[in-house]
Amino acid sequence: MPGVLPNDRRHQLKLFANYQWKNFNFGLSWSVRSGIPLTALAAHPDYDNAGEIPTGPRGNLGRTPWTFPVDMHGDYTLKLGENKRLKFVADLFNVGNQTRLIQIDTWTQLDLATPNPDYLKPGTNLIAYPYQNPFAARLAVRFEF
């Protein structure tokens, strides 16, 4: 079958920056990724399994949108002696709360006799949340010795 494979990402750009000042550490990351190809898939005629046979060339439905989330990191280290430190950490993921669609149901049939009512809608039966993960924060305290 000609065409691109399901996880083909033509473009990926990842930028990372870090700055340390006294006991503070700041970090920033930016990941730009092109979308993955979408291919219409029909049920297999012999096994009656959904989503197995491409109905045209791979990628015939276009691609998912580009994504470009920004993540941030910050920590402060408190020295408690020669070999002991207490570190306060904050990580922020998807700071702009970008919610692009990353998975679309491309199965045209559930079986040979049943059209898929969710065809071209967000998600599939294989993924619970078809969008980018929303903004999230992680706070931590770490004792190093």
PDB file of C-alpha atoms in Angstrom:
ATOM      1  CA  MET A   1       0.000   0.000   0.000  1.00  0.00           C
ATOM      2  CA  PRO A   2       1.642   3.285  -1.055  1.00  0.00           C
ATOM      3  CA  GLY A   3       1.761   6.330   1.161  1.00  0.00           C
ATOM      4  CA  VAL A   4       2.999   7.449   4.545  1.00  0.00           C
ATOM      5  CA  LEU A   5       2.888   5.339   7.696  1.00  0.00           C
ATOM      6  CA  PRO A   6       0.412   6.167  10.519  1.00  0.00           C
ATOM      7  CA  ASN A   7       2.960   7.842  12.814  1.00  0.00           C
ATOM      8  CA  ASP A   8       4.771   9.807  10.102  1.00  0.00           C
ATOM      9  CA  ARG A   9       5.666  13.242  11.450  1.00  0.00           C
ATOM     10  CA  ARG A  10       7.399  15.275   8.782  1.00  0.00           C
ATOM     11  CA  HIS A  11       8.510  18.066  11.078  1.00  0.00           C
ATOM     12  CA  GLN A  12       9.675  18.184  14.684  1.00  0.00           C
ATOM     13  CA  LEU A  13      11.490  21.066  16.275  1.00  0.00           C
ATOM     14  CA  LYS A  14      12.442  21.014  19.947  1.00  0.00           C
ATOM     15  CA  LEU A  15      14.020  23.963  21.703  1.00  0.00           C
ATOM     16  CA  PHE A  16      15.276  23.935  25.275  1.00  0.00           C
ATOM     17  CA  ALA A  17      16.651  26.755  27.402  1.00  0.00           C
ATOM     18  CA  ASN A  18      17.965  26.784  30.939  1.00  0.00           C
ATOM     19  CA  TYR A  19      19.224  29.559  33.199  1.00  0.00           C
ATOM     20  CA  GLN A  20      20.773  29.290  36.654  1.00  0.00           C
ATOM     21  CA  TRP A  21      21.069  32.209  39.051  1.00  0.00           C
ATOM     22  CA  LYS A  22      22.344  31.647  42.580  1.00  0.00           C
ATOM     23  CA  ASN A  23      20.138  28.871  44.019  1.00  0.00           C
ATOM     24  CA  PHE A  24      17.445  29.236  41.340  1.00  0.00           C
ATOM     25  CA  ASN A  25      17.136  27.188  38.168  1.00  0.00           C
ATOM     26  CA  PHE A  26      14.712  28.104  35.363  1.00  0.00           C
ATOM     27  CA  GLY A  27      13.917  26.031  32.281  1.00  0.00           C
ATOM     28  CA  LEU A  28      11.763  26.377  29.190  1.00  0.00           C
ATOM     29  CA  SER A  29      10.951  23.911  26.425  1.00  0.00           C
ATOM     30  CA  TRP A  30       9.046  24.350  23.185  1.00  0.00           C
ATOM     31  CA  SER A  31       8.124  21.412  20.980  1.00  0.00           C
ATOM     32  CA  VAL A  32       6.718  22.044  17.500  1.00  0.00           C
ATOM     33  CA  ARG A  33       5.321  18.986  15.698  1.00  0.00           C
ATOM     34  CA  SER A  34       3.459  18.532  12.460  1.00  0.00           C
ATOM     35  CA  GLY A  35       0.358  16.346  12.460  1.00  0.00           C
ATOM     36  CA  ILE A  36       0.123  12.651  11.711  1.00  0.00           C
ATOM     37  CA  PRO A  37      -1.536  11.346   8.527  1.00  0.00           C
ATOM     38  CA  LEU A  38      -5.148  10.224   8.603  1.00  0.00           C
ATOM     39  CA  THR A  39      -6.214   7.229   6.511  1.00  0.00           C
ATOM     40  CA  ALA A  40      -9.760   5.934   6.056  1.00  0.00           C
ATOM     41  CA  LEU A  41      -9.877   2.291   7.198  1.00  0.00           C
ATOM     42  CA  ALA A  42     -12.623  -0.242   6.438  1.00  0.00           C
ATOM     43  CA  ALA A  43     -13.421  -3.561   8.102  1.00  0.00           C
ATOM     44  CA  HIS A  44     -11.471  -6.624   6.959  1.00  0.00           C
ATOM     45  CA  PRO A  45     -13.666  -8.731   4.643  1.00  0.00           C
ATOM     46  CA  ASP A  46     -12.417 -12.098   5.946  1.00  0.00           C
ATOM     47  CA  TYR A  47     -12.060 -11.404   9.667  1.00  0.00           C
ATOM     48  CA  ASP A  48     -14.727  -8.690  10.017  1.00  0.00           C
ATOM     49  CA  ASN A  49     -12.356  -6.604  12.164  1.00  0.00           C
ATOM     50  CA  ALA A  50     -12.897  -2.846  12.113  1.00  0.00           C
ATOM     51  CA  GLY A  51     -10.221  -0.426  10.924  1.00  0.00           C
ATOM     52  CA  GLU A  52      -7.881  -2.744   9.029  1.00  0.00           C
ATOM     53  CA  ILE A  53      -8.090  -2.127   5.266  1.00  0.00           C
ATOM     54  CA  PRO A  54      -7.179   1.313   3.837  1.00  0.00           C
ATOM     55  CA  THR A  55      -9.888   2.558   1.463  1.00  0.00           C
ATOM     56  CA  GLY A  56      -7.387   4.632  -0.507  1.00  0.00           C
ATOM     57  CA  PRO A  57      -3.773   5.748  -0.345  1.00  0.00           C
ATOM     58  CA  ARG A  58      -2.342   6.213   3.126  1.00  0.00           C
ATOM     59  CA  GLY A  59      -2.927   9.738   4.368  1.00  0.00           C
ATOM     60  CA  ASN A  60      -5.951  10.225   2.082  1.00  0.00           C
ATOM     61  CA  LEU A  61      -7.800  12.230   4.777  1.00  0.00           C
ATOM     62  CA  GLY A  62      -5.017  14.761   5.350  1.00  0.00           C
ATOM     63  CA  ARG A  63      -3.261  15.237   8.690  1.00  0.00           C
ATOM     64  CA  THR A  64      -4.018  16.237  12.247  1.00  0.00           C
ATOM     65  CA  PRO A  65      -3.140  19.860  13.155  1.00  0.00           C
ATOM     66  CA  TRP A  66       0.321  21.035  14.166  1.00  0.00           C
ATOM     67  CA  THR A  67       0.977  21.260  17.907  1.00  0.00           C
ATOM     68  CA  PHE A  68       3.373  23.583  19.710  1.00  0.00           C
ATOM     69  CA  PRO A  69       3.098  23.344  23.520  1.00  0.00           C
ATOM     70  CA  VAL A  70       5.372  25.278  25.878  1.00  0.00           C
ATOM     71  CA  ASP A  71       6.557  23.746  29.168  1.00  0.00           C
ATOM     72  CA  MET A  72       8.320  25.521  32.039  1.00  0.00           C
ATOM     73  CA  HIS A  73      10.424  24.404  34.991  1.00  0.00           C
ATOM     74  CA  GLY A  74      11.666  26.175  38.089  1.00  0.00           C
ATOM     75  CA  ASP A  75      13.428  25.044  41.215  1.00  0.00           C
ATOM     76  CA  TYR A  76      15.093  26.523  44.261  1.00  0.00           C
ATOM     77  CA  THR A  77      17.805  24.678  46.188  1.00  0.00           C
ATOM     78  CA  LEU A  78      18.236  25.277  49.901  1.00  0.00           C
ATOM     79  CA  LYS A  79      21.594  23.998  51.153  1.00  0.00           C
ATOM     80  CA  LEU A  80      21.336  22.323  54.564  1.00  0.00           C
ATOM     81  CA  GLY A  81      24.956  21.403  55.021  1.00  0.00           C
ATOM     82  CA  GLU A  82      27.871  20.082  53.042  1.00  0.00           C
ATOM     83  CA  ASN A  83      26.030  17.152  51.396  1.00  0.00           C
ATOM     84  CA  LYS A  84      22.364  17.846  52.137  1.00  0.00           C
ATOM     85  CA  ARG A  85      19.938  19.935  50.114  1.00  0.00           C
ATOM     86  CA  LEU A  86      16.226  20.631  50.068  1.00  0.00           C
ATOM     87  CA  LYS A  87      14.898  21.371  46.592  1.00  0.00           C
ATOM     88  CA  PHE A  88      11.523  22.993  45.816  1.00  0.00           C
ATOM     89  CA  VAL A  89      10.387  22.211  42.267  1.00  0.00           C
ATOM     90  CA  ALA A  90       7.590  23.474  40.001  1.00  0.00           C
ATOM     91  CA  ASP A  91       6.910  22.084  36.515  1.00  0.00           C
ATOM     92  CA  LEU A  92       4.246  23.598  34.258  1.00  0.00           C
ATOM     93  CA  PHE A  93       3.105  21.630  31.217  1.00  0.00           C
ATOM     94  CA  ASN A  94       1.286  23.077  28.183  1.00  0.00           C
ATOM     95  CA  VAL A  95       1.423  26.584  29.644  1.00  0.00           C
ATOM     96  CA  GLY A  96      -0.755  28.059  26.875  1.00  0.00           C
ATOM     97  CA  ASN A  97      -3.369  25.323  27.440  1.00  0.00           C
ATOM     98  CA  GLN A  98      -3.333  24.459  23.734  1.00  0.00           C
ATOM     99  CA  THR A  99      -6.031  21.860  23.061  1.00  0.00           C
ATOM    100  CA  ARG A 100      -5.476  20.747  19.481  1.00  0.00           C
ATOM    101  CA  LEU A 101      -7.102  17.568  18.224  1.00  0.00           C
ATOM    102  CA  ILE A 102      -4.492  14.802  17.965  1.00  0.00           C
ATOM    103  CA  GLN A 103      -6.658  11.748  17.170  1.00  0.00           C
ATOM    104  CA  ILE A 104      -9.598  11.345  14.786  1.00  0.00           C
ATOM    105  CA  ASP A 105     -11.688   8.203  14.267  1.00  0.00           C
ATOM    106  CA  THR A 106     -10.869   7.066  10.721  1.00  0.00           C
ATOM    107  CA  TRP A 107     -12.638   3.711  10.783  1.00  0.00           C
ATOM    108  CA  THR A 108     -15.357   3.808   8.120  1.00  0.00           C
ATOM    109  CA  GLN A 109     -16.997   0.595   9.375  1.00  0.00           C
ATOM    110  CA  LEU A 110     -17.411  -1.191  12.696  1.00  0.00           C
ATOM    111  CA  ASP A 111     -17.872  -4.449  10.784  1.00  0.00           C
ATOM    112  CA  LEU A 112     -18.772  -5.299   7.185  1.00  0.00           C
ATOM    113  CA  ALA A 113     -22.458  -4.495   7.694  1.00  0.00           C
ATOM    114  CA  THR A 114     -22.235  -1.546  10.112  1.00  0.00           C
ATOM    115  CA  PRO A 115     -21.023   1.938   9.160  1.00  0.00           C
ATOM    116  CA  ASN A 116     -19.141   3.694  11.937  1.00  0.00           C
ATOM    117  CA  PRO A 117     -21.341   6.506  13.370  1.00  0.00           C
ATOM    118  CA  ASP A 118     -18.221   8.184  14.813  1.00  0.00           C
ATOM    119  CA  TYR A 119     -16.320   8.309  11.498  1.00  0.00           C
ATOM    120  CA  LEU A 120     -14.220  11.521  11.318  1.00  0.00           C
ATOM    121  CA  LYS A 121     -15.189  12.554  14.858  1.00  0.00           C
ATOM    122  CA  PRO A 122     -12.617  13.229  17.604  1.00  0.00           C
ATOM    123  CA  GLY A 123     -11.109  10.146  19.182  1.00  0.00           C
ATOM    124  CA  THR A 124     -11.201   6.406  18.659  1.00  0.00           C
ATOM    125  CA  ASN A 125     -12.087   3.464  20.814  1.00  0.00           C
ATOM    126  CA  LEU A 126      -8.346   3.133  21.489  1.00  0.00           C
ATOM    127  CA  ILE A 127      -7.774   6.540  23.108  1.00  0.00           C
ATOM    128  CA  ALA A 128      -9.761   8.133  25.925  1.00  0.00           C
ATOM    129  CA  TYR A 129      -8.872  11.787  25.318  1.00  0.00           C
ATOM    130  CA  PRO A 130      -8.306  12.747  21.646  1.00  0.00           C
ATOM    131  CA  TYR A 131      -6.870  16.211  22.377  1.00  0.00           C
ATOM    132  CA  GLN A 132      -3.542  17.408  23.727  1.00  0.00           C
ATOM    133  CA  ASN A 133      -3.239  17.088  27.461  1.00  0.00           C
ATOM    134  CA  PRO A 134      -4.508  20.303  29.094  1.00  0.00           C
ATOM    135  CA  PHE A 135      -2.419  22.587  31.289  1.00  0.00           C
ATOM    136  CA  ALA A 136      -0.991  20.726  34.254  1.00  0.00           C
ATOM    137  CA  ALA A 137       1.341  21.605  37.104  1.00  0.00           C
ATOM    138  CA  ARG A 138       3.574  19.442  39.247  1.00  0.00           C
ATOM    139  CA  LEU A 139       4.913  20.707  42.563  1.00  0.00           C
ATOM    140  CA  ALA A 140       7.521  18.773  44.491  1.00  0.00           C
ATOM    141  CA  VAL A 141       9.882  18.961  47.424  1.00  0.00           C
ATOM    142  CA  ARG A 142      12.978  16.800  47.215  1.00  0.00           C
ATOM    143  CA  PHE A 143      15.512  16.067  49.934  1.00  0.00           C
ATOM    144  CA  GLU A 144      18.941  15.157  48.583  1.00  0.00           C
ATOM    145  CA  PHE A 145      21.659  13.588  50.708  1.00  0.00           C
TER     146      PHE A 145
END
